[in-house]
Short mmCIF file of C-alpha atoms in Angstrom, two decimals:
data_model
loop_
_atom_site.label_atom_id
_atom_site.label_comp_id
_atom_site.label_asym_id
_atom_site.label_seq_id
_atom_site.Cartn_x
_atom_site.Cartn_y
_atom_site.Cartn_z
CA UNK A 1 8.78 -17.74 8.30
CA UNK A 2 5.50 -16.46 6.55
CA UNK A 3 2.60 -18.27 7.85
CA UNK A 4 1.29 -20.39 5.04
CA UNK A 5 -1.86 -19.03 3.94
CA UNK A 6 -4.89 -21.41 2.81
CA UNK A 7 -6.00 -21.34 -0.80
CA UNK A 8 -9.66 -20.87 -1.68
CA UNK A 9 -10.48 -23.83 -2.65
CA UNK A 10 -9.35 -25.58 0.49
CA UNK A 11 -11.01 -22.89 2.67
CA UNK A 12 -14.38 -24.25 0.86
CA UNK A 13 -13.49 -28.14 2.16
CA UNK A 14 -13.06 -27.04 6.03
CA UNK A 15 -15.67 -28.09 8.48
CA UNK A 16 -18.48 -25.86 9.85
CA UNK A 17 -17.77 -24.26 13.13
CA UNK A 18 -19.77 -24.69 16.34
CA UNK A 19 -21.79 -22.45 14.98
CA UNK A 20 -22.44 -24.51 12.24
CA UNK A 21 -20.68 -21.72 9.73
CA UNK A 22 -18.18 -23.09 6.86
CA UNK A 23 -15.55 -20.53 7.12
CA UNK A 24 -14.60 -18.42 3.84
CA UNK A 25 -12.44 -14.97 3.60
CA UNK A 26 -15.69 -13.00 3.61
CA UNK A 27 -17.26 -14.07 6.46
CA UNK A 28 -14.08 -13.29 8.42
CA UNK A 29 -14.50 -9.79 6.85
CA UNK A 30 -17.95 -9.19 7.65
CA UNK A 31 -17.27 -10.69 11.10
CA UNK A 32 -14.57 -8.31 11.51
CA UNK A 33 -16.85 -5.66 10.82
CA UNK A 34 -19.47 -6.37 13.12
CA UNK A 35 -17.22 -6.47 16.52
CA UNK A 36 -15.64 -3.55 14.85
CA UNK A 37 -18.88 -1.38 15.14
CA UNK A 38 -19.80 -2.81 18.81
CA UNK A 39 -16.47 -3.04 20.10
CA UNK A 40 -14.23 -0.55 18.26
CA UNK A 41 -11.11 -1.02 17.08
CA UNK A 42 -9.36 -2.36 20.30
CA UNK A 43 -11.71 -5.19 20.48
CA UNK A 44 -10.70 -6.15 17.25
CA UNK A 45 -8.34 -9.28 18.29
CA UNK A 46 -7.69 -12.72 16.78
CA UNK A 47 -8.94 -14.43 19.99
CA UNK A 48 -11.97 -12.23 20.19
CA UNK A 49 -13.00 -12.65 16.09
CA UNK A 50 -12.59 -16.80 16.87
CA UNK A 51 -15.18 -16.56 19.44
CA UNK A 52 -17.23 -14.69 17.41
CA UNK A 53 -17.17 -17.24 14.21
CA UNK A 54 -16.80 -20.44 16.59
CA UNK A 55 -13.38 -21.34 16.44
CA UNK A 56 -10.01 -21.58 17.10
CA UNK A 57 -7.94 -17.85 17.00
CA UNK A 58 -5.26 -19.77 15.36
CA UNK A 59 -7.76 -20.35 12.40
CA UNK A 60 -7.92 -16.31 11.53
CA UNK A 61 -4.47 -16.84 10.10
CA UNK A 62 -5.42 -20.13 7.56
CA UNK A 63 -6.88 -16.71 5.71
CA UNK A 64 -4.85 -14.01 6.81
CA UNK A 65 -0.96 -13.65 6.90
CA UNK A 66 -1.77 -11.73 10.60
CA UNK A 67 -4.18 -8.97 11.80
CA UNK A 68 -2.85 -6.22 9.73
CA UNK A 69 -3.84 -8.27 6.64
CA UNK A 70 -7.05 -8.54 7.76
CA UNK A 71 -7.89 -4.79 8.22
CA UNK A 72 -6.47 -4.54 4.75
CA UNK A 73 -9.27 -6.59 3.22
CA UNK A 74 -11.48 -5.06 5.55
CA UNK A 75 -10.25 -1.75 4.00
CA UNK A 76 -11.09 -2.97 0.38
CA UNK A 77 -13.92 -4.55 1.14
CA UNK A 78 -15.56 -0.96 1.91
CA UNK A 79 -14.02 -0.05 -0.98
CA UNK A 80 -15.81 -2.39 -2.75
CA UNK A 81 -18.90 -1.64 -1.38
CA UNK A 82 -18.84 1.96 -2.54
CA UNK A 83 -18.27 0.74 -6.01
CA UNK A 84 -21.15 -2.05 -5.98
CA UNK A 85 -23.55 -1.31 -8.41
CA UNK A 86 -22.32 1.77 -9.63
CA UNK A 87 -22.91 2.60 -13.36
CA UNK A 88 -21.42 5.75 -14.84
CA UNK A 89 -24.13 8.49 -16.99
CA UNK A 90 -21.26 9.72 -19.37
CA UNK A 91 -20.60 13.10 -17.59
CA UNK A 92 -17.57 13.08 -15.64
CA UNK A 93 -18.71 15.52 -12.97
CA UNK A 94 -21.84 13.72 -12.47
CA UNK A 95 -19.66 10.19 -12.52
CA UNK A 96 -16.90 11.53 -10.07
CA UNK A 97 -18.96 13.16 -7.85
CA UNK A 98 -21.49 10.55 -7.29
CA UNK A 99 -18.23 8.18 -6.69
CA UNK A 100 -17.03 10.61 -3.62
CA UNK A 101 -20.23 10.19 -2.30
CA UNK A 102 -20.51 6.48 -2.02
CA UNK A 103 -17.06 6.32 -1.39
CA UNK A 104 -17.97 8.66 1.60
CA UNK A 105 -20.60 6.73 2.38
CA UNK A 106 -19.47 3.26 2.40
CA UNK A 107 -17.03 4.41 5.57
CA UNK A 108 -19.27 6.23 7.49
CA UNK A 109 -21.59 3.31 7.39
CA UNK A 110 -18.91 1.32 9.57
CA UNK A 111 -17.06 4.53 11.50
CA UNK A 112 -14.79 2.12 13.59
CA UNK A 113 -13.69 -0.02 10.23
CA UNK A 114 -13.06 3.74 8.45
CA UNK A 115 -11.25 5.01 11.21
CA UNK A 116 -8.93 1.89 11.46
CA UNK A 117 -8.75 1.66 7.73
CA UNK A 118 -9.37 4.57 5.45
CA UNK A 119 -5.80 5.49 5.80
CA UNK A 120 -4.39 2.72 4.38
CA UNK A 121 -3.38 1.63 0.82
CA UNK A 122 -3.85 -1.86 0.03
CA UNK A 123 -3.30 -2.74 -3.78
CA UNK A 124 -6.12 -4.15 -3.37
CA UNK A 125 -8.80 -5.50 -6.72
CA UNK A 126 -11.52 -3.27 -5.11
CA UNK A 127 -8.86 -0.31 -4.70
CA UNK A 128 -7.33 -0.63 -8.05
CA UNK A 129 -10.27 -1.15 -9.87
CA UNK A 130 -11.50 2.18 -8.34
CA UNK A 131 -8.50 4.10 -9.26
CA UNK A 132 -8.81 2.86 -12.75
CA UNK A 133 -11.72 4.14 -13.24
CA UNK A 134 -11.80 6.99 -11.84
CA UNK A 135 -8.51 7.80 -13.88
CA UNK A 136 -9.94 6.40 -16.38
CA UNK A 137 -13.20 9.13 -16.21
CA UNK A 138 -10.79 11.74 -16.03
CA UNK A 139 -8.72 10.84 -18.92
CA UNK A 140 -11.49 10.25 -21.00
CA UNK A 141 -12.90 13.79 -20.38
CA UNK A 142 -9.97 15.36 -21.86
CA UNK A 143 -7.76 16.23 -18.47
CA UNK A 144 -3.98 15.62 -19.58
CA UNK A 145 -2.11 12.97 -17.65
CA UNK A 146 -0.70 15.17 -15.64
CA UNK A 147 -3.42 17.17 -14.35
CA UNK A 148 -5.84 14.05 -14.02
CA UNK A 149 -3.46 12.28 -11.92
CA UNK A 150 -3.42 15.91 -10.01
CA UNK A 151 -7.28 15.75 -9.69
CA UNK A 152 -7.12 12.32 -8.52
CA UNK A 153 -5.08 12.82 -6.04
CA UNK A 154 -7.24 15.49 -4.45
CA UNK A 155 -10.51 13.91 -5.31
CA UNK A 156 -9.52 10.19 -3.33
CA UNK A 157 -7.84 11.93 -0.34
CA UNK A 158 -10.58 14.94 -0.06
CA UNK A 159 -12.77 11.69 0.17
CA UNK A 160 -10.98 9.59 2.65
CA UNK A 161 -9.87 12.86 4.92
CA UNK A 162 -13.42 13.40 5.43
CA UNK A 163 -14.34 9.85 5.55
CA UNK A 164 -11.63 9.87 8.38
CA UNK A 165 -13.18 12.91 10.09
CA UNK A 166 -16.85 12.12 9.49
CA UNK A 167 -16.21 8.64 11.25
CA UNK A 168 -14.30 9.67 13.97
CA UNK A 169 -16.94 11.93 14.74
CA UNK A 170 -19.53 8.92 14.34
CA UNK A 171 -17.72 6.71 16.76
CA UNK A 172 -17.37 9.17 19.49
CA UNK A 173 -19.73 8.56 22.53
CA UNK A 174 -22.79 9.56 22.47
CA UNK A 175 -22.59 11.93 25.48
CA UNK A 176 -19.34 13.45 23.77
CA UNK A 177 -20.88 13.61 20.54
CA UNK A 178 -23.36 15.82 21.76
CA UNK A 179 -21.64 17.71 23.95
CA UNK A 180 -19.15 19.03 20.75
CA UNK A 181 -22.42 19.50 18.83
CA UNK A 182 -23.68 21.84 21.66
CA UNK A 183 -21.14 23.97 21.67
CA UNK A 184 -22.24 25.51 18.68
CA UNK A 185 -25.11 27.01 20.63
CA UNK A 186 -23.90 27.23 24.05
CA UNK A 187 -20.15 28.93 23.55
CA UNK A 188 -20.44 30.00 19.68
CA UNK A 189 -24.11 31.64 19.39
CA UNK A 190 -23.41 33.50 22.43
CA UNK A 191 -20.20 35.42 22.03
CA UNK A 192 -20.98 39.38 21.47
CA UNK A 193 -20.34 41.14 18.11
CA UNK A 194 -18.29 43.52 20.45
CA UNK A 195 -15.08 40.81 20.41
CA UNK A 196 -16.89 38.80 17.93
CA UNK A 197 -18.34 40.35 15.50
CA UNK A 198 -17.34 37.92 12.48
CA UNK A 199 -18.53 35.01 14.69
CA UNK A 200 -21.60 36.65 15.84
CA UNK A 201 -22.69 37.92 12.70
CA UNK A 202 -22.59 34.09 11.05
CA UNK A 203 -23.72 32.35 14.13
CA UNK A 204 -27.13 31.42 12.87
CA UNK A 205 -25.27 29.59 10.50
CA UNK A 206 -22.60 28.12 11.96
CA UNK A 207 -24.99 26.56 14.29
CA UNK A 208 -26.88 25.15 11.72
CA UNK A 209 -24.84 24.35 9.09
CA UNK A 210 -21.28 23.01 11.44
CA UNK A 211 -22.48 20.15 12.87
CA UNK A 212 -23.36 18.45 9.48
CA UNK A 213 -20.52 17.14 6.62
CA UNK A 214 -18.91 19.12 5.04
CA UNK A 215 -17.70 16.71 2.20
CA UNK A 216 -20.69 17.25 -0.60
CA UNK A 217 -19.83 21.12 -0.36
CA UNK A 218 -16.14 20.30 -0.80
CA UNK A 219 -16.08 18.10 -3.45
CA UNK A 220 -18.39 20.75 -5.34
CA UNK A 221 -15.70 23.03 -4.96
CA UNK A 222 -13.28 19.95 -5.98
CA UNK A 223 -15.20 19.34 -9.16
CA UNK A 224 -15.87 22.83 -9.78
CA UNK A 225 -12.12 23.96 -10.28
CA UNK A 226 -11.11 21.00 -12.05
CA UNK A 227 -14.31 21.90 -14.52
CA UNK A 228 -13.05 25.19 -15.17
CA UNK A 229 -9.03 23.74 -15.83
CA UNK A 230 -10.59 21.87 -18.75
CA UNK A 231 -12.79 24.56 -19.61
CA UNK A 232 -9.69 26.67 -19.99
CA UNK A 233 -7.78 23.98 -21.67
CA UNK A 234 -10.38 23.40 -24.69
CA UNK A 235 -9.42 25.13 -27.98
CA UNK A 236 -11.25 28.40 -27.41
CA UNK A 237 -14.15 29.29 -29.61
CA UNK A 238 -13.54 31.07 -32.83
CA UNK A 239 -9.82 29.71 -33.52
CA UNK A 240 -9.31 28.85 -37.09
CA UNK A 241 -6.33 26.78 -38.67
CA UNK A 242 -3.48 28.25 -39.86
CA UNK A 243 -1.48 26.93 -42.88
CA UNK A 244 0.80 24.90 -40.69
CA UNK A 245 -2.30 23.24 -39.86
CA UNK A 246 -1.79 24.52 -36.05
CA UNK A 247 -4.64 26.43 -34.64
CA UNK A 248 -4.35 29.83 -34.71
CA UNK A 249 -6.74 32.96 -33.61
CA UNK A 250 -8.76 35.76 -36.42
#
């Protein structure tokens, strides 16, 4: 049997911990976050997060139908975050691509919470009110169905891959974060143009450029190709109507 699951307005009537906090969905979530970001994923337990907000593990589920419903919310709660406060200029390319980047963002600001989470589709308001819009900017900039449903696609998984990445990267130790970065200099910079020569010829810039995101250069090249798709789908200059009232070319 389903565990029952408490509505809102009851949540708001429950006493104060022993840390004198009044329980509510969001504080769960940010809670969730924090031991997330010191402890990781595996410290991410319902006995652990009651400890943390002062109460009984049994009480994580009077909001949550088990643990995998919590990193759901946790999941569109960064979603959400990205999407705060965001107001679109009327370009799509400038409106999409300023999306990515919060959206980009928002994970690698918690790198445990993306890893655990950025795979995940949740049906979620913050989720689906994202995908409307961002459908919705495509749509509105003339992209058929088709191919903005096509550009979508790309554009939210190009962002979440990397978010993936990105974090993963974030949340390694620091002595093994570093020692990946080194290798850049120390194995990459040093091979000879004899065996090497592609390598050595670009090294300068592999070691500056490699250890930094990728994700603003790839969602140029993202926006760029779906710019030039409409481009090529606009009625090209000079056509003139026909008597069937189709357009037709001088």
């Amino acid at each position: 049997m389903a565990k029952r699951v408490v509505p809102d307005t009851a949540r708001r009537r429950r006493r104060p911990t022993k840390q004198g906090q009044v329980l509510s969905h969001q504080l769960i979530v940010e809670t969730a976050l924090r031991m997330l970001r010191e402890h990781g994923a595996t410290g991410l337990t319902a006995r652990r997060l009651g400890l943390a907000l002062g109460a009984d593990a049994s009480t994580v589920y009077r909001y949550f139908r088990g643990m995998d419903d919590l990193v759901l919310a946790i999941a569109d709660e960064l979603y959400g975050t990205a999407m705060a406060d965001w107001r679109p200029v009327g370009d799509w390319r400038a409106d999409l691509r300023e999306l990515g980047l919060r959206i980009h963002h928002a994970y690698l600001t918690h790198p445990q919470a993306a890893v655990l989470t950025a795979s995940r589709v949740t049906g979620r308001p913050n989720e689906v009110a994202g995908d409307e819009t961002i459908l919705g900017i495509l749509r509105e900039a003339g992209f058929a169905d088709a191919d903005a449903v096509r550009i979508y696609h790309a554009f939210i998984d190009q962002a979440l891959a990397f978010s993936i990445l990105d974090a993963a990267t974030l949340a390694l130790p620091k002595a093994a974060r570093e020692g990946d970065e080194e290798v850049w200099r120390a194995t990459y910079a040093r091979l000879p143009a004899r065996t090497h020569p592609n390598i050595a010829a670009t090294a300068p810039l592999l070691v500056d450029q490699m250890n930094d995101s990728a994700y603003s250069t790839a969602l140029d090249m993202l926006l760029s190709s779906a710019s030039e798709q409409l481009n090529r789908n606009v009625r090209p200059a000079g056509a003139i109507r026909g008597r069937s009232g189709k357009s037709g070319h001088v």
